[in-house]
């Protein structure tokens, strides 16, 4: 039985160069729309926030969908997963990376560019469409999510989604020696999310309590897998679907 309140143990920070060297053996699972799922809620955050090119739907690979349903089934009565983002177009990844980098540079104009890059990468993965090293969200294997109660009230997780401060580090509240009642509640909310997702086979990005991976290179590197399952994916337009279907008839 999964102990949802087990402490979150220290995790290694991601080594992006190492992760991007993990080979990918694409399994060709399609992207699935998550919006009609009944096992969890979906709130496409970037679309709702007006980010250019953000999708009005959240998509994930088939196995990711199934594992989200499993994670949701482990939650205590009255709690639900809320999916905030999943598959992400490259244009959105580039926008998020460039925007955060520019804000950090404006806030600290004397900072070294290498340090600005390091800090940007804590919260936004390097944009990449390369077949051998795609950004995690471009694969359909990365998920951003939080928790809500049965009435749709979001639980207090101690920082905002995408907040670029140390409060967003997954273990931030584990490190408080004598937490007060509010801090204990936040810590326990993060533990519930972390332990349910871990039990379903996901890995967590240590700098983002909301970010989990399955099947991509970050997941494979974190869990010591010999290869990743997912390379770059694409939501096909109707014209592309028709072409693909017709080509299949004549192959």
PDB file of C-alpha atoms in Angstrom:
ATOM      1  CA  UNK A   1       0.000   0.000   0.000  1.00  0.00           C
ATOM      2  CA  UNK A   2       1.337   3.438  -0.943  1.00  0.00           C
ATOM      3  CA  UNK A   3       2.226   5.701   1.972  1.00  0.00           C
ATOM      4  CA  UNK A   4       1.121   9.034   0.572  1.00  0.00           C
ATOM      5  CA  UNK A   5       2.575  10.973   3.507  1.00  0.00           C
ATOM      6  CA  UNK A   6       6.053   9.445   3.302  1.00  0.00           C
ATOM      7  CA  UNK A   7       8.751  12.154   3.295  1.00  0.00           C
ATOM      8  CA  UNK A   8      10.081  13.275  -0.074  1.00  0.00           C
ATOM      9  CA  UNK A   9      13.709  12.161  -0.124  1.00  0.00           C
ATOM     10  CA  UNK A  10      16.481  14.255  -1.725  1.00  0.00           C
ATOM     11  CA  UNK A  11      16.585  13.997  -5.516  1.00  0.00           C
ATOM     12  CA  UNK A  12      19.466  14.793  -7.866  1.00  0.00           C
ATOM     13  CA  UNK A  13      19.204  17.959  -9.925  1.00  0.00           C
ATOM     14  CA  UNK A  14      18.782  17.110 -13.612  1.00  0.00           C
ATOM     15  CA  UNK A  15      21.889  16.979 -15.766  1.00  0.00           C
ATOM     16  CA  UNK A  16      20.404  18.105 -19.065  1.00  0.00           C
ATOM     17  CA  UNK A  17      23.464  17.111 -21.096  1.00  0.00           C
ATOM     18  CA  UNK A  18      23.368  13.612 -19.610  1.00  0.00           C
ATOM     19  CA  UNK A  19      19.602  13.320 -20.089  1.00  0.00           C
ATOM     20  CA  UNK A  20      19.840  14.370 -23.732  1.00  0.00           C
ATOM     21  CA  UNK A  21      22.414  11.600 -24.340  1.00  0.00           C
ATOM     22  CA  UNK A  22      19.941   8.869 -23.345  1.00  0.00           C
ATOM     23  CA  UNK A  23      18.927   6.985 -26.505  1.00  0.00           C
ATOM     24  CA  UNK A  24      15.297   7.061 -27.584  1.00  0.00           C
ATOM     25  CA  UNK A  25      13.512   3.985 -28.903  1.00  0.00           C
ATOM     26  CA  UNK A  26      10.224   5.482 -30.035  1.00  0.00           C
ATOM     27  CA  UNK A  27       7.234   3.275 -29.178  1.00  0.00           C
ATOM     28  CA  UNK A  28       4.801   5.228 -31.390  1.00  0.00           C
ATOM     29  CA  UNK A  29       2.068   5.642 -28.808  1.00  0.00           C
ATOM     30  CA  UNK A  30      -0.337   8.348 -29.995  1.00  0.00           C
ATOM     31  CA  UNK A  31      -1.180  11.511 -28.134  1.00  0.00           C
ATOM     32  CA  UNK A  32      -4.503  11.356 -26.307  1.00  0.00           C
ATOM     33  CA  UNK A  33      -6.722  14.327 -25.436  1.00  0.00           C
ATOM     34  CA  UNK A  34      -7.131  14.478 -21.664  1.00  0.00           C
ATOM     35  CA  UNK A  35     -10.005  16.937 -21.449  1.00  0.00           C
ATOM     36  CA  UNK A  36     -12.854  14.423 -21.396  1.00  0.00           C
ATOM     37  CA  UNK A  37     -11.258  12.217 -18.722  1.00  0.00           C
ATOM     38  CA  UNK A  38     -13.426  11.666 -15.650  1.00  0.00           C
ATOM     39  CA  UNK A  39     -10.593  10.452 -13.408  1.00  0.00           C
ATOM     40  CA  UNK A  40      -8.992  13.874 -13.089  1.00  0.00           C
ATOM     41  CA  UNK A  41      -9.593  17.532 -13.941  1.00  0.00           C
ATOM     42  CA  UNK A  42      -7.934  19.444 -16.793  1.00  0.00           C
ATOM     43  CA  UNK A  43      -7.195  23.188 -16.795  1.00  0.00           C
ATOM     44  CA  UNK A  44      -4.877  24.177 -19.719  1.00  0.00           C
ATOM     45  CA  UNK A  45      -2.964  26.870 -17.843  1.00  0.00           C
ATOM     46  CA  UNK A  46      -0.990  28.454 -20.671  1.00  0.00           C
ATOM     47  CA  UNK A  47      -4.018  28.729 -22.934  1.00  0.00           C
ATOM     48  CA  UNK A  48      -6.035  30.280 -20.103  1.00  0.00           C
ATOM     49  CA  UNK A  49      -3.176  32.702 -19.404  1.00  0.00           C
ATOM     50  CA  UNK A  50      -3.001  33.807 -23.041  1.00  0.00           C
ATOM     51  CA  UNK A  51       0.445  32.413 -23.891  1.00  0.00           C
ATOM     52  CA  UNK A  52       0.890  32.614 -27.692  1.00  0.00           C
ATOM     53  CA  UNK A  53       0.327  29.277 -29.507  1.00  0.00           C
ATOM     54  CA  UNK A  54      -0.762  27.498 -26.305  1.00  0.00           C
ATOM     55  CA  UNK A  55      -3.321  24.751 -26.887  1.00  0.00           C
ATOM     56  CA  UNK A  56      -6.887  24.796 -25.499  1.00  0.00           C
ATOM     57  CA  UNK A  57      -6.543  21.063 -24.744  1.00  0.00           C
ATOM     58  CA  UNK A  58      -3.957  18.974 -22.885  1.00  0.00           C
ATOM     59  CA  UNK A  59      -2.515  15.957 -24.703  1.00  0.00           C
ATOM     60  CA  UNK A  60      -0.347  13.095 -23.434  1.00  0.00           C
ATOM     61  CA  UNK A  61       0.818   9.712 -24.641  1.00  0.00           C
ATOM     62  CA  UNK A  62      -1.493   6.747 -24.112  1.00  0.00           C
ATOM     63  CA  UNK A  63       0.582   5.197 -21.321  1.00  0.00           C
ATOM     64  CA  UNK A  64       0.905   8.545 -19.570  1.00  0.00           C
ATOM     65  CA  UNK A  65      -2.893   8.863 -19.633  1.00  0.00           C
ATOM     66  CA  UNK A  66      -3.278   5.424 -18.050  1.00  0.00           C
ATOM     67  CA  UNK A  67      -0.677   6.145 -15.383  1.00  0.00           C
ATOM     68  CA  UNK A  68      -2.375   9.429 -14.502  1.00  0.00           C
ATOM     69  CA  UNK A  69      -5.578   7.482 -13.949  1.00  0.00           C
ATOM     70  CA  UNK A  70      -3.654   5.117 -11.677  1.00  0.00           C
ATOM     71  CA  UNK A  71      -2.116   7.993  -9.706  1.00  0.00           C
ATOM     72  CA  UNK A  72      -5.571   9.550  -9.339  1.00  0.00           C
ATOM     73  CA  UNK A  73      -6.947   6.277  -7.977  1.00  0.00           C
ATOM     74  CA  UNK A  74      -4.387   6.354  -5.141  1.00  0.00           C
ATOM     75  CA  UNK A  75      -5.466   9.744  -3.802  1.00  0.00           C
ATOM     76  CA  UNK A  76      -7.464  10.061  -0.575  1.00  0.00           C
ATOM     77  CA  UNK A  77     -11.213  10.484  -0.964  1.00  0.00           C
ATOM     78  CA  UNK A  78     -12.078  14.052  -1.857  1.00  0.00           C
ATOM     79  CA  UNK A  79      -8.844  14.885  -3.700  1.00  0.00           C
ATOM     80  CA  UNK A  80      -8.327  15.079  -7.472  1.00  0.00           C
ATOM     81  CA  UNK A  81      -5.448  15.672  -9.850  1.00  0.00           C
ATOM     82  CA  UNK A  82      -5.623  18.846 -11.952  1.00  0.00           C
ATOM     83  CA  UNK A  83      -3.638  18.673 -15.209  1.00  0.00           C
ATOM     84  CA  UNK A  84      -2.191  22.096 -16.053  1.00  0.00           C
ATOM     85  CA  UNK A  85      -0.020  21.275 -19.063  1.00  0.00           C
ATOM     86  CA  UNK A  86       1.221  18.238 -20.966  1.00  0.00           C
ATOM     87  CA  UNK A  87       2.307  18.091 -24.629  1.00  0.00           C
ATOM     88  CA  UNK A  88       3.594  21.518 -25.554  1.00  0.00           C
ATOM     89  CA  UNK A  89       4.266  22.993 -29.031  1.00  0.00           C
ATOM     90  CA  UNK A  90       7.861  24.092 -29.606  1.00  0.00           C
ATOM     91  CA  UNK A  91       6.748  27.722 -30.039  1.00  0.00           C
ATOM     92  CA  UNK A  92       5.356  27.703 -26.488  1.00  0.00           C
ATOM     93  CA  UNK A  93       8.548  26.149 -25.099  1.00  0.00           C
ATOM     94  CA  UNK A  94      10.666  28.799 -26.817  1.00  0.00           C
ATOM     95  CA  UNK A  95       8.397  31.595 -25.580  1.00  0.00           C
ATOM     96  CA  UNK A  96       8.542  30.416 -21.964  1.00  0.00           C
ATOM     97  CA  UNK A  97      12.330  29.984 -22.026  1.00  0.00           C
ATOM     98  CA  UNK A  98      13.039  33.326 -23.671  1.00  0.00           C
ATOM     99  CA  UNK A  99      10.574  35.185 -21.447  1.00  0.00           C
ATOM    100  CA  UNK A 100      11.997  33.855 -18.185  1.00  0.00           C
ATOM    101  CA  UNK A 101      15.595  34.418 -19.326  1.00  0.00           C
ATOM    102  CA  UNK A 102      14.805  38.030 -20.262  1.00  0.00           C
ATOM    103  CA  UNK A 103      13.034  38.705 -16.953  1.00  0.00           C
ATOM    104  CA  UNK A 104      15.980  37.297 -14.981  1.00  0.00           C
ATOM    105  CA  UNK A 105      18.404  39.389 -17.044  1.00  0.00           C
ATOM    106  CA  UNK A 106      16.366  42.561 -16.451  1.00  0.00           C
ATOM    107  CA  UNK A 107      16.160  41.803 -12.724  1.00  0.00           C
ATOM    108  CA  UNK A 108      19.901  41.124 -12.449  1.00  0.00           C
ATOM    109  CA  UNK A 109      21.624  42.992 -15.314  1.00  0.00           C
ATOM    110  CA  UNK A 110      25.108  42.246 -13.947  1.00  0.00           C
ATOM    111  CA  UNK A 111      24.577  38.474 -13.759  1.00  0.00           C
ATOM    112  CA  UNK A 112      26.778  36.195 -15.834  1.00  0.00           C
ATOM    113  CA  UNK A 113      24.933  34.758 -18.899  1.00  0.00           C
ATOM    114  CA  UNK A 114      25.897  31.234 -17.886  1.00  0.00           C
ATOM    115  CA  UNK A 115      24.291  31.742 -14.472  1.00  0.00           C
ATOM    116  CA  UNK A 116      21.157  33.187 -16.088  1.00  0.00           C
ATOM    117  CA  UNK A 117      20.984  30.123 -18.328  1.00  0.00           C
ATOM    118  CA  UNK A 118      21.387  27.791 -15.345  1.00  0.00           C
ATOM    119  CA  UNK A 119      18.628  29.528 -13.407  1.00  0.00           C
ATOM    120  CA  UNK A 120      16.312  29.588 -16.434  1.00  0.00           C
ATOM    121  CA  UNK A 121      16.818  25.845 -16.904  1.00  0.00           C
ATOM    122  CA  UNK A 122      15.693  25.224 -13.332  1.00  0.00           C
ATOM    123  CA  UNK A 123      12.159  26.150 -14.381  1.00  0.00           C
ATOM    124  CA  UNK A 124      12.033  25.844 -18.198  1.00  0.00           C
ATOM    125  CA  UNK A 125      13.729  23.058 -20.164  1.00  0.00           C
ATOM    126  CA  UNK A 126      15.980  24.084 -23.062  1.00  0.00           C
ATOM    127  CA  UNK A 127      13.849  24.407 -26.221  1.00  0.00           C
ATOM    128  CA  UNK A 128      14.685  21.611 -28.660  1.00  0.00           C
ATOM    129  CA  UNK A 129      12.938  19.824 -31.520  1.00  0.00           C
ATOM    130  CA  UNK A 130      15.910  17.563 -32.275  1.00  0.00           C
ATOM    131  CA  UNK A 131      14.855  13.950 -32.746  1.00  0.00           C
ATOM    132  CA  UNK A 132      17.658  12.757 -30.463  1.00  0.00           C
ATOM    133  CA  UNK A 133      17.083  15.353 -27.709  1.00  0.00           C
ATOM    134  CA  UNK A 134      13.594  16.918 -27.653  1.00  0.00           C
ATOM    135  CA  UNK A 135      12.304  19.129 -24.860  1.00  0.00           C
ATOM    136  CA  UNK A 136      10.384  16.868 -22.411  1.00  0.00           C
ATOM    137  CA  UNK A 137       7.007  18.537 -22.968  1.00  0.00           C
ATOM    138  CA  UNK A 138       7.400  18.124 -26.742  1.00  0.00           C
ATOM    139  CA  UNK A 139       7.310  14.336 -26.303  1.00  0.00           C
ATOM    140  CA  UNK A 140       3.920  14.038 -24.627  1.00  0.00           C
ATOM    141  CA  UNK A 141       5.601  12.404 -21.630  1.00  0.00           C
ATOM    142  CA  UNK A 142       5.919  15.436 -19.345  1.00  0.00           C
ATOM    143  CA  UNK A 143       3.015  16.543 -17.157  1.00  0.00           C
ATOM    144  CA  UNK A 144       2.444  19.648 -15.026  1.00  0.00           C
ATOM    145  CA  UNK A 145      -0.251  19.183 -12.406  1.00  0.00           C
ATOM    146  CA  UNK A 146      -1.564  20.016  -8.953  1.00  0.00           C
ATOM    147  CA  UNK A 147      -4.314  18.918  -6.557  1.00  0.00           C
ATOM    148  CA  UNK A 148      -7.828  20.141  -5.816  1.00  0.00           C
ATOM    149  CA  UNK A 149     -10.623  19.055  -3.482  1.00  0.00           C
ATOM    150  CA  UNK A 150     -13.926  17.519  -4.568  1.00  0.00           C
ATOM    151  CA  UNK A 151     -15.446  20.976  -5.059  1.00  0.00           C
ATOM    152  CA  UNK A 152     -12.623  22.176  -7.292  1.00  0.00           C
ATOM    153  CA  UNK A 153     -10.742  24.250  -4.695  1.00  0.00           C
ATOM    154  CA  UNK A 154      -7.040  24.101  -5.461  1.00  0.00           C
ATOM    155  CA  UNK A 155      -4.895  22.927  -2.568  1.00  0.00           C
ATOM    156  CA  UNK A 156      -2.176  25.202  -1.212  1.00  0.00           C
ATOM    157  CA  UNK A 157       1.113  23.875  -2.610  1.00  0.00           C
ATOM    158  CA  UNK A 158       3.287  26.641  -1.170  1.00  0.00           C
ATOM    159  CA  UNK A 159       4.064  28.418  -4.435  1.00  0.00           C
ATOM    160  CA  UNK A 160       2.264  29.292  -7.618  1.00  0.00           C
ATOM    161  CA  UNK A 161       2.500  27.037 -10.657  1.00  0.00           C
ATOM    162  CA  UNK A 162       5.588  28.135 -12.624  1.00  0.00           C
ATOM    163  CA  UNK A 163       6.804  30.370  -9.783  1.00  0.00           C
ATOM    164  CA  UNK A 164      10.538  30.880 -10.402  1.00  0.00           C
ATOM    165  CA  UNK A 165      11.659  30.959  -6.757  1.00  0.00           C
ATOM    166  CA  UNK A 166      13.178  28.389  -4.347  1.00  0.00           C
ATOM    167  CA  UNK A 167       9.696  27.834  -2.881  1.00  0.00           C
ATOM    168  CA  UNK A 168       8.953  25.826  -6.015  1.00  0.00           C
ATOM    169  CA  UNK A 169      11.652  23.241  -5.260  1.00  0.00           C
ATOM    170  CA  UNK A 170       9.819  20.004  -4.499  1.00  0.00           C
ATOM    171  CA  UNK A 171      11.540  19.509  -1.115  1.00  0.00           C
ATOM    172  CA  UNK A 172      11.443  23.144  -0.004  1.00  0.00           C
ATOM    173  CA  UNK A 173       9.016  22.477   2.862  1.00  0.00           C
ATOM    174  CA  UNK A 174      10.717  19.193   3.812  1.00  0.00           C
ATOM    175  CA  UNK A 175      13.781  21.242   4.772  1.00  0.00           C
ATOM    176  CA  UNK A 176      11.926  23.311   7.404  1.00  0.00           C
ATOM    177  CA  UNK A 177      12.949  21.820  10.752  1.00  0.00           C
ATOM    178  CA  UNK A 178       9.931  23.028  12.745  1.00  0.00           C
ATOM    179  CA  UNK A 179       7.112  23.802  10.298  1.00  0.00           C
ATOM    180  CA  UNK A 180       4.039  25.611  11.489  1.00  0.00           C
ATOM    181  CA  UNK A 181       0.554  24.305  10.762  1.00  0.00           C
ATOM    182  CA  UNK A 182       0.291  25.972   7.330  1.00  0.00           C
ATOM    183  CA  UNK A 183       3.755  24.738   6.325  1.00  0.00           C
ATOM    184  CA  UNK A 184       2.940  21.188   7.435  1.00  0.00           C
ATOM    185  CA  UNK A 185      -0.234  21.276   5.354  1.00  0.00           C
ATOM    186  CA  UNK A 186       1.713  22.417   2.286  1.00  0.00           C
ATOM    187  CA  UNK A 187       4.400  19.793   2.902  1.00  0.00           C
ATOM    188  CA  UNK A 188       1.770  17.061   3.165  1.00  0.00           C
ATOM    189  CA  UNK A 189      -0.003  18.236  -0.009  1.00  0.00           C
ATOM    190  CA  UNK A 190       3.287  17.945  -1.889  1.00  0.00           C
ATOM    191  CA  UNK A 191       3.931  14.530  -0.367  1.00  0.00           C
ATOM    192  CA  UNK A 192       0.531  13.279  -1.505  1.00  0.00           C
ATOM    193  CA  UNK A 193       1.161  14.458  -5.060  1.00  0.00           C
ATOM    194  CA  UNK A 194       4.744  13.179  -5.133  1.00  0.00           C
ATOM    195  CA  UNK A 195       4.020   9.745  -3.677  1.00  0.00           C
ATOM    196  CA  UNK A 196       0.945   9.085  -5.800  1.00  0.00           C
ATOM    197  CA  UNK A 197       2.777  10.058  -8.990  1.00  0.00           C
ATOM    198  CA  UNK A 198       5.906   8.105  -8.029  1.00  0.00           C
ATOM    199  CA  UNK A 199       3.802   5.014  -7.320  1.00  0.00           C
ATOM    200  CA  UNK A 200       2.348   5.346 -10.827  1.00  0.00           C
ATOM    201  CA  UNK A 201       5.853   5.293 -12.346  1.00  0.00           C
ATOM    202  CA  UNK A 202       6.553   8.993 -12.852  1.00  0.00           C
ATOM    203  CA  UNK A 203       9.740  10.855 -11.940  1.00  0.00           C
ATOM    204  CA  UNK A 204       9.760  14.397 -10.570  1.00  0.00           C
ATOM    205  CA  UNK A 205      11.827  17.438 -11.568  1.00  0.00           C
ATOM    206  CA  UNK A 206      13.458  18.509  -8.291  1.00  0.00           C
ATOM    207  CA  UNK A 207      13.092  22.246  -8.946  1.00  0.00           C
ATOM    208  CA  UNK A 208       9.355  22.051  -9.772  1.00  0.00           C
ATOM    209  CA  UNK A 209       6.857  20.380  -7.448  1.00  0.00           C
ATOM    210  CA  UNK A 210       4.312  20.325 -10.302  1.00  0.00           C
ATOM    211  CA  UNK A 211       6.453  18.676 -13.038  1.00  0.00           C
ATOM    212  CA  UNK A 212       6.479  14.910 -13.599  1.00  0.00           C
ATOM    213  CA  UNK A 213       7.804  12.732 -16.427  1.00  0.00           C
ATOM    214  CA  UNK A 214       7.150   9.313 -17.844  1.00  0.00           C
ATOM    215  CA  UNK A 215       8.817   7.812 -20.904  1.00  0.00           C
ATOM    216  CA  UNK A 216      10.958  10.799 -21.909  1.00  0.00           C
ATOM    217  CA  UNK A 217      14.735  11.221 -21.560  1.00  0.00           C
ATOM    218  CA  UNK A 218      14.493  13.064 -18.249  1.00  0.00           C
ATOM    219  CA  UNK A 219      12.517  10.133 -16.799  1.00  0.00           C
ATOM    220  CA  UNK A 220      14.984   7.593 -18.200  1.00  0.00           C
ATOM    221  CA  UNK A 221      18.005   9.470 -16.826  1.00  0.00           C
ATOM    222  CA  UNK A 222      16.386   9.958 -13.412  1.00  0.00           C
ATOM    223  CA  UNK A 223      15.357   6.319 -12.989  1.00  0.00           C
ATOM    224  CA  UNK A 224      18.390   4.754 -14.708  1.00  0.00           C
ATOM    225  CA  UNK A 225      16.462   3.329 -17.649  1.00  0.00           C
ATOM    226  CA  UNK A 226      18.517   2.122 -20.660  1.00  0.00           C
ATOM    227  CA  UNK A 227      16.489   4.210 -23.093  1.00  0.00           C
ATOM    228  CA  UNK A 228      13.570   6.604 -23.367  1.00  0.00           C
ATOM    229  CA  UNK A 229      10.253   5.597 -24.934  1.00  0.00           C
ATOM    230  CA  UNK A 230       9.173   8.913 -26.427  1.00  0.00           C
ATOM    231  CA  UNK A 231      10.747  11.254 -28.950  1.00  0.00           C
ATOM    232  CA  UNK A 232       9.155  14.395 -30.403  1.00  0.00           C
ATOM    233  CA  UNK A 233       5.392  14.137 -30.940  1.00  0.00           C
ATOM    234  CA  UNK A 234       2.881  16.227 -32.825  1.00  0.00           C
ATOM    235  CA  UNK A 235      -0.851  16.832 -32.660  1.00  0.00           C
ATOM    236  CA  UNK A 236      -1.899  16.271 -36.260  1.00  0.00           C
ATOM    237  CA  UNK A 237      -4.181  18.656 -38.108  1.00  0.00           C
ATOM    238  CA  UNK A 238      -7.147  17.163 -39.968  1.00  0.00           C
ATOM    239  CA  UNK A 239      -5.362  17.451 -43.323  1.00  0.00           C
ATOM    240  CA  UNK A 240      -2.371  15.546 -41.944  1.00  0.00           C
ATOM    241  CA  UNK A 241      -4.658  12.861 -40.511  1.00  0.00           C
ATOM    242  CA  UNK A 242      -6.376  12.366 -43.871  1.00  0.00           C
ATOM    243  CA  UNK A 243      -3.032  12.114 -45.671  1.00  0.00           C
ATOM    244  CA  UNK A 244      -1.755   9.624 -43.101  1.00  0.00           C
ATOM    245  CA  UNK A 245      -4.895   7.505 -43.402  1.00  0.00           C
ATOM    246  CA  UNK A 246      -4.762   7.458 -47.199  1.00  0.00           C
ATOM    247  CA  UNK A 247      -1.079   6.600 -47.209  1.00  0.00           C
ATOM    248  CA  UNK A 248      -1.867   3.701 -44.871  1.00  0.00           C
ATOM    249  CA  UNK A 249      -4.422   2.320 -47.322  1.00  0.00           C
ATOM    250  CA  UNK A 250      -1.809   2.169 -50.075  1.00  0.00           C
ATOM    251  CA  UNK A 251       1.141   0.862 -48.082  1.00  0.00           C
TER     252      UNK A 251
END
